Amino acid sequence: MLKNKVVFIVTCLLLFQFSNAQKPQKPNAVEIYNQIQKLNFLGSVLYIAAHPDDENTRLISYFSNEIKARTAYLSLTRGDGGQNLIGPELRELLGVIRTQELIEARKIDGGEQFFSRANDFGFSKNPDETFEIWDREKVLADVVWTIRKFQPDVIINRFDHRSPGTTHGHHTASAILSVEAFDLSNNPENFPEQLQWYAPWQCKRVFFNPSVWFYGSQEKFDAADKSNFISLQTGVYYPSLGKSNQEIAALSRSCHKSQGFGSTGSRGNDTEYLELINGNPLLKEPSNIFDGIDTSWNRVKGGKSIGELLHRIEKKFDFSNPSASIPDLLKAYKMILALDENHWKPIKLEEIKNTIAACAGLYLEAVTNEDQATPGSELKIKIEAINRSETPITLKSITSFPDQKNTVLNRPLNNNTAEILHINLRLPTDVPYSQPNWLKERPTVGMYQVSDQKNIGLPDIIRDVKLKFELHINETTIPFERLVVYKFNDKVKGEMYNYLDIIPEVSSRIVDQISFFNSGNTKKMAVRVKAGKDNINGEVRLDLDDNWNVYPPYIPFSLEKKDSEKTVYFDVTPPKEASEITAKSIVVLDNKKQDKEQYIINYDHISRQQVLLPSEAKFKKLDLKTTKEKIGYIMGAGDDVPECLSQMGYNVTLITPEEINSRYLNTFDVIITGIRAYNTLSFLKFRQHLLLEFVKRGKTLIVQYNTPDKTIPANIAPYPLTLSSDRVTDENAAVTFLAPDHAILNYPNKITEKDFKGWTQEQGLYYPNEFDADFTPILSSHDKGETPKKGALLVATYGKGQYIYTGLSLFRELPMGVSGAYRLIANMIALKTPETSQTEETQK
């Protein structure tokens, strides 16, 4: 079992290293020297919080780069419940983006990244609400698992476990679980199923990391009693890097682009505070969190001589000739290899291997000529191996995976002479598709499902296609692994890399993700089929509930070329009664069913991601009435509302900034601003008077939620209105109609309490809490134990038109097919002043 543990730990390290190396690392002499220094520090810090962006990158960078500690961030969620400032992706797809942003951040600040299976279901106001949705025991098990795997000497919590209700419920929950796991992780009776891989572990200390944010303002933080805190001077300047610790942390922080968290670096003195909340007291060195903890090689049996040798290597390091350190590094490598230890041994073996390769200028690469391949196909691999030092190196063999084909070579790698080789790699027919491991199984609202214990918490896609290079370096044989990648040249960006993705032979998508059949008539429904390889023939089926009719039952198709697509059409007839179903498209290829839809997420700041989700859509026959308004939509942070409105039958046009002028606006009946439009479109405040004039002339302006900050113009509404952080997070909260006779609740659809059933994640957010008497509040609701919130839907007559402000989370409800949200927005669009309605009726 011990051998299996060691092999598994090494595998995890390789997964982390190579899945984060989309572009090959080419460390310079300063970076190599830092690697050597880090070889001689055997201490670790685990930072724990709830979401991507919660981590303190200044502390992570400080411990990793200044202290040389192995440092990691455990984010309980992947940020799936937030908003997206760079594109339309929400929920699972947003979680994939934010996962990759964290991985990129850790590349910069030097940390590692872990997760739990907790699903970010959206804002909660206290940990009790959080634990009602998360599976508390499973998330706790994941925290214990991470502690046992990472074996931190010290844990640091971003949030305070003693202050429930003062911040996001996920925040406090992360601290509560961390404190519990500190006591549980060393007891073998707790989560014994984990002991097949990792032994119990007792962390020495757990701290809380207070901040200005925790106290509410800089003034309150400055005035706070810090007598029981320890202080760390983190404003370090690294001359060899030319950057301050804060500048490195800002670069890391700026990776959170989907949240708009670009950060400007600072310089000079900087202090971070920690409060010891459990574990061994600090005695000799009160500002050293490792006080009393042996962080040298002495903590490993037989390790003292290794530490002494590494100190000599560091002292003698030649920045002009790093390869001079190779002989002693090889001695240290063999000494580490001989250790009888299963935690630090695999970690330091991987570190020293990379350091030896860097000192030799060793470059190993495996490139294929295509970025996507299907199971069972053959890949042509071009291999480059070059040694850029005088150290004797021989390439003994190459083994490809997963086909495990070994090629014996015994080729000397002479100084600065590239060896170029070509091999073929046959993919097994059962090789797994490339996709996030936490999305392979259908999740619940609160939890992702990962059945394989050893995959829980892994940050990235598990990639199986790789090569193992066996090198003989100065009489020592060392294995190196490299993922097979796709490399190409972009005329603007130059050398570019993508990971090799294993894709389905065929995927399909129901073109309209939500379709309405309110007329009762038969509609043609389009299914798009995409080939993952050349020359495929099969048939497409549309799987519906029994009371819906589809014709024909299947449609044959043929696609000659990979990536080619074909759209087929089915006639779908709804039942007579109201009905809502989930339709599924299924492709049958060689008697094998394929039911996946392929999403490709491709942004410049993260590696390209393939996500495979069930190919499904929602078909609805509702009691939904719509009118004929022409709608202009000003997109904000990105949402799918315009597409949903088009499915309802409206004529929707996206309005660009240049088009916001009186003449063009006047061609529309209704203008809708997307979520956070005033936060994200700086020009909009200079066009707001035109939008208000549009209302005054007799039209309707619908403004969706914005966050309260300095970007909000004073004239966002025709009358005074103040945004707040008020929100109703319980999507099932009871709704009271404050103006039951108002047209917005009665025409063309009669809105009832039933229309607020089945909402997802939340009712609404950032409601106005102060507004002029000219506004009519339409709805009231509240979370448990709170006062009623009346700012969810506000309507005001301005001139001849109607102004509507709503914080209701329509941007979530409409794409999820929530019927009541469709009925309500139809009424908002149809709203007219009595005078305008009478004029239009006369014109008709």
Short mmCIF file of C-alpha atoms in Angstrom, two decimals, residues 505-506 533 536-539 557 587-594:
data_model
loop_
_atom_site.label_atom_id
_atom_site.label_comp_id
_atom_site.label_asym_id
_atom_site.label_seq_id
_atom_site.Cartn_x
_atom_site.Cartn_y
_atom_site.Cartn_z
CA GLU A 505 -16.80 11.23 -32.43
CA VAL A 506 -19.97 13.29 -32.80
CA LYS A 533 -13.64 12.89 -37.06
CA ILE A 536 -19.17 9.49 -40.02
CA ASN A 537 -22.66 8.20 -40.74
CA GLY A 538 -25.43 7.88 -38.22
CA GLU A 539 -28.87 9.00 -37.22
CA PHE A 557 -26.96 12.04 -41.62
CA VAL A 587 -26.96 10.63 -32.03
CA VAL A 588 -26.57 6.94 -32.82
CA LEU A 589 -23.21 6.13 -34.39
CA ASP A 590 -22.11 2.52 -34.96
CA ASN A 591 -24.83 1.35 -32.55
CA LYS A 592 -23.39 3.64 -29.87
CA LYS A 593 -25.44 6.49 -28.41
CA GLN A 594 -23.87 9.94 -28.06
#
